[in-house]
CSV table of C-alpha atoms in Angstrom, one decimal:
chain,number,residue,atom,x,y,z
A,1,MET,CA,-39.4,-134.4,-6.0
A,2,SER,CA,-41.5,-132.5,-8.5
A,3,SER,CA,-45.2,-132.4,-7.8
A,4,ASP,CA,-45.9,-132.4,-11.5
A,5,PRO,CA,-48.0,-135.5,-12.2
A,6,ALA,CA,-46.5,-135.7,-15.7
A,7,ASP,CA,-43.0,-136.3,-14.1
A,8,ASN,CA,-41.8,-139.8,-13.8
A,9,ASP,CA,-39.3,-140.9,-11.1
A,10,THR,CA,-37.3,-143.8,-12.5
A,11,GLY,CA,-34.1,-145.0,-11.0
A,12,GLY,CA,-33.3,-141.8,-9.2
A,13,THR,CA,-33.9,-139.7,-12.2
A,14,ILE,CA,-36.8,-137.3,-12.7
A,15,THR,CA,-37.8,-137.1,-16.4
A,16,ARG,CA,-40.1,-134.5,-17.7
A,17,GLN,CA,-41.7,-135.3,-21.1
A,18,ARG,CA,-42.3,-132.5,-23.5
A,19,PRO,CA,-44.2,-133.1,-26.8
A,20,VAL,CA,-42.2,-132.3,-29.9
A,21,TYR,CA,-45.0,-132.2,-32.4
A,22,THR,CA,-48.3,-130.3,-31.9
A,23,GLU,CA,-51.0,-130.5,-34.6
A,24,SER,CA,-52.1,-127.2,-36.1
A,25,GLN,CA,-55.2,-127.3,-38.2
A,26,VAL,CA,-54.2,-124.0,-39.9
A,27,ILE,CA,-50.8,-125.3,-41.0
A,28,MET,CA,-52.2,-128.7,-42.0
A,29,THR,CA,-55.0,-127.2,-44.1
A,30,THR,CA,-52.7,-124.7,-45.7
A,31,VAL,CA,-50.1,-127.4,-46.6
A,32,LYS,CA,-52.8,-129.6,-48.1
A,33,ALA,CA,-53.9,-126.7,-50.3
A,34,VAL,CA,-50.4,-125.6,-51.4
A,35,ILE,CA,-48.7,-129.0,-52.0
A,36,PRO,CA,-50.4,-129.8,-55.3
A,37,PHE,CA,-49.4,-126.4,-56.8
A,38,VAL,CA,-45.9,-126.6,-55.6
A,39,LEU,CA,-45.4,-130.1,-56.9
A,40,THR,CA,-46.9,-129.3,-60.2
A,41,TYR,CA,-44.7,-126.2,-60.6
A,42,GLY,CA,-41.7,-128.2,-59.6
A,43,LEU,CA,-42.4,-130.8,-62.3
A,44,PHE,CA,-43.1,-128.1,-64.8
A,45,ILE,CA,-39.8,-126.3,-64.4
A,46,THR,CA,-38.0,-129.6,-64.3
A,47,PHE,CA,-39.4,-130.8,-67.6
A,48,HIS,CA,-39.2,-127.4,-69.3
A,49,GLY,CA,-35.8,-126.4,-68.0
A,50,THR,CA,-34.0,-126.9,-71.2
A,51,GLY,CA,-36.2,-124.6,-73.2
A,52,SER,CA,-37.4,-122.0,-70.5
A,53,PRO,CA,-36.2,-120.7,-67.2
A,54,GLY,CA,-35.8,-123.5,-64.7
A,55,GLY,CA,-34.1,-126.8,-64.7
A,56,GLY,CA,-33.2,-129.8,-62.6
A,57,PHE,CA,-31.8,-127.9,-59.7
A,58,GLN,CA,-34.8,-125.7,-59.2
A,59,GLY,CA,-37.3,-128.4,-59.9
A,60,GLY,CA,-35.6,-130.9,-57.6
A,61,ALA,CA,-35.5,-128.3,-54.8
A,62,LEU,CA,-39.2,-127.6,-55.2
A,63,ILE,CA,-40.1,-131.3,-55.2
A,64,ALA,CA,-38.1,-131.8,-52.0
A,65,SER,CA,-39.8,-128.8,-50.4
A,66,VAL,CA,-43.1,-130.7,-50.8
A,67,VAL,CA,-41.8,-133.4,-48.4
A,68,LEU,CA,-40.4,-130.8,-46.0
A,69,MET,CA,-43.8,-129.0,-45.9
A,70,MET,CA,-45.5,-132.4,-45.1
A,71,ALA,CA,-43.0,-133.1,-42.4
A,72,PHE,CA,-43.7,-129.7,-40.7
A,73,ALA,CA,-47.4,-130.0,-41.0
A,74,PHE,CA,-48.0,-133.7,-40.1
A,75,GLY,CA,-44.9,-134.5,-38.2
A,76,ILE,CA,-41.5,-135.9,-39.1
A,77,GLU,CA,-42.1,-139.4,-37.9
A,78,SER,CA,-45.4,-139.6,-39.7
A,79,THR,CA,-43.7,-138.6,-43.0
A,80,ARG,CA,-40.9,-141.1,-42.5
A,81,GLU,CA,-43.5,-143.9,-42.2
A,82,TRP,CA,-44.1,-143.8,-45.9
A,83,LEU,CA,-40.8,-142.1,-47.1
A,84,SER,CA,-38.2,-144.6,-46.0
A,85,ASN,CA,-34.4,-144.2,-46.1
A,86,ALA,CA,-34.1,-146.6,-49.0
A,87,LEU,CA,-36.4,-144.5,-51.1
A,88,VAL,CA,-34.5,-141.3,-50.4
A,89,VAL,CA,-31.1,-142.9,-51.0
A,90,GLY,CA,-32.6,-144.6,-54.1
A,91,LEU,CA,-33.6,-141.3,-55.6
A,92,GLY,CA,-30.1,-139.9,-55.3
A,93,THR,CA,-28.5,-143.1,-56.5
A,94,VAL,CA,-30.6,-143.5,-59.6
A,95,GLY,CA,-29.9,-139.8,-60.4
A,96,VAL,CA,-26.2,-140.3,-60.2
A,97,ALA,CA,-26.4,-143.5,-62.3
A,98,ILE,CA,-28.3,-141.8,-65.0
A,99,PHE,CA,-26.1,-138.7,-65.1
A,100,ALA,CA,-22.9,-140.9,-65.0
A,101,GLY,CA,-24.2,-143.2,-67.7
A,102,ILE,CA,-25.2,-140.4,-70.1
A,103,ALA,CA,-21.9,-138.5,-69.5
A,104,LEU,CA,-19.4,-141.3,-69.6
A,105,VAL,CA,-20.7,-143.4,-72.5
A,106,PRO,CA,-19.5,-140.8,-75.1
A,107,MET,CA,-16.0,-141.1,-73.6
A,108,ALA,CA,-16.1,-144.9,-74.2
A,109,LEU,CA,-17.1,-144.1,-77.8
A,110,GLY,CA,-14.0,-141.9,-78.2
A,111,GLU,CA,-15.7,-138.6,-77.7
A,112,ASN,CA,-15.7,-135.9,-75.0
A,113,PHE,CA,-17.5,-136.0,-71.6
A,114,LEU,CA,-21.2,-135.2,-72.1
A,115,GLU,CA,-20.8,-135.2,-75.9
A,116,TYR,CA,-24.4,-136.0,-76.8
A,117,THR,CA,-23.8,-136.3,-80.5
A,118,ALA,CA,-21.6,-139.3,-79.9
A,119,TYR,CA,-24.8,-141.3,-79.7
A,120,TYR,CA,-25.8,-140.4,-83.2
A,121,PRO,CA,-23.7,-142.9,-85.1
A,122,VAL,CA,-24.9,-145.8,-82.9
A,123,LEU,CA,-28.5,-144.9,-82.2
A,124,GLY,CA,-29.4,-142.5,-85.0
A,125,ASP,CA,-30.8,-145.0,-87.4
A,126,ILE,CA,-32.4,-147.1,-84.7
A,127,LEU,CA,-34.3,-144.2,-83.1
A,128,GLY,CA,-34.8,-142.3,-86.3
A,129,LEU,CA,-33.4,-139.1,-84.7
A,130,LYS,CA,-31.2,-136.4,-86.3
A,131,GLU,CA,-27.9,-135.5,-84.8
A,132,TYR,CA,-29.0,-132.2,-83.2
A,133,GLU,CA,-32.0,-134.0,-81.6
A,134,PHE,CA,-29.6,-136.1,-79.5
A,135,VAL,CA,-28.3,-132.9,-77.9
A,136,LYS,CA,-31.8,-131.8,-77.0
A,137,TYR,CA,-32.9,-135.2,-75.6
A,138,GLY,CA,-29.6,-135.8,-73.9
A,139,MET,CA,-29.8,-132.5,-72.0
A,140,GLU,CA,-33.4,-133.3,-71.0
A,141,ALA,CA,-32.4,-136.7,-69.8
A,142,VAL,CA,-29.6,-135.2,-67.7
A,143,GLU,CA,-31.8,-132.5,-66.3
A,144,ILE,CA,-34.9,-134.6,-65.5
A,145,GLY,CA,-33.5,-138.1,-64.8
A,146,GLY,CA,-30.2,-137.0,-63.3
A,147,ILE,CA,-29.9,-133.6,-61.6
A,148,ALA,CA,-33.5,-133.3,-60.5
A,149,LEU,CA,-33.4,-136.7,-58.7
A,150,ILE,CA,-30.0,-136.0,-57.2
A,151,VAL,CA,-31.1,-132.6,-55.8
A,152,ALA,CA,-34.4,-133.9,-54.5
A,153,GLY,CA,-32.8,-136.9,-52.8
A,154,VAL,CA,-29.9,-135.0,-51.3
A,155,LEU,CA,-32.2,-132.2,-49.9
A,156,MET,CA,-34.6,-134.7,-48.4
A,157,GLY,CA,-31.8,-136.8,-46.9
A,158,LEU,CA,-30.1,-133.8,-45.3
A,159,PHE,CA,-33.4,-132.6,-43.9
A,160,PHE,CA,-34.2,-135.9,-42.2
A,161,ALA,CA,-30.6,-136.3,-41.1
A,162,LEU,CA,-30.8,-132.9,-39.3
A,163,ALA,CA,-34.2,-133.7,-37.9
A,164,ALA,CA,-33.0,-137.0,-36.5
A,165,GLY,CA,-30.4,-135.1,-34.4
A,166,VAL,CA,-33.1,-133.1,-32.6
A,167,THR,CA,-36.0,-135.5,-32.5
A,168,PRO,CA,-35.8,-137.8,-29.5
A,169,PRO,CA,-37.4,-141.3,-29.4
A,170,ASN,CA,-41.1,-141.6,-29.0
A,171,ASP,CA,-41.7,-138.0,-29.9
A,172,THR,CA,-40.7,-136.7,-26.5
A,173,THR,CA,-37.8,-134.6,-25.2
A,174,PRO,CA,-36.8,-135.8,-21.8
A,175,ASP,CA,-35.4,-133.3,-19.3
A,176,THR,CA,-33.5,-135.3,-16.7
A,177,GLU,CA,-32.6,-134.2,-13.2
A,178,SER,CA,-30.6,-136.5,-11.0
A,179,ALA,CA,-31.9,-137.4,-7.6
A,180,ALA,CA,-28.7,-136.2,-6.0
A,181,ASP,CA,-29.3,-132.7,-7.4
A,182,THR,CA,-32.8,-132.8,-6.2
A,183,GLY,CA,-31.7,-133.9,-2.8
A,184,ALA,CA,-29.1,-131.2,-2.6
A,185,ALA,CA,-31.7,-128.6,-3.4
A,186,SER,CA,-34.0,-130.0,-0.7
A,187,ASN,CA,-31.2,-129.9,1.9
A,188,THR,CA,-30.4,-126.3,1.0
A,189,ASN,CA,-34.1,-125.3,1.4
A,190,THR,CA,-34.2,-127.1,4.8
A,191,MET,CA,-31.0,-125.4,6.0
A,192,THR,CA,-32.4,-122.0,4.9
A,193,GLY,CA,-35.6,-122.7,6.8
A,194,ASP,CA,-33.7,-123.6,10.0
A,195,ILE,CA,-31.7,-120.4,9.8
A,196,ASP,CA,-34.9,-118.4,9.4
A,197,THR,CA,-36.4,-120.2,12.4
A,198,GLU,CA,-33.4,-119.5,14.6
A,199,GLY,CA,-33.4,-115.8,13.6
A,200,ALA,CA,-37.1,-115.6,14.5
A,201,ASN,CA,-36.5,-117.2,18.0
A,202,LYS,CA,-33.7,-114.7,18.7
């Protein structure tokens, strides 16, 4: 049996508990300082993607990276306490619904897929917009409300799914060693000691 006081002998199994997350004041302070800028930049390129370099893919990835940084700095389980599965799945679901709605409604009106001008005869007078403005606002709605939410939700979901595969319960990683293996090792050591004693007597 191991002499390590941190080891627990339960049911013939020796379990060594190793901490998974260790706080680092350097990382935590750095992440706190960086997160506001990363989030702001992610929102900027998301909202301005139709008129400048950027877009929903890049913005969604940056927004998701904020959550990843928080998980690395403060622990995965601590992050999951306020970011539930329902919220992550909801982001992706809402994004898909917005994209599908904007893209498929023109087909129901007899136009092509993602034909933004199809909204003009129906909503032009109501919203007071010109035909070309529907193209502009339609693209922005797809980029901001659709793609950005989908990318952010999928990346966060994949990260937590991968993390769940390597994070054991209660923030510990047990190393188990059966009592039979321990006993076999003890017997081997005893036999070796007996042989050495016999050799010394000779």
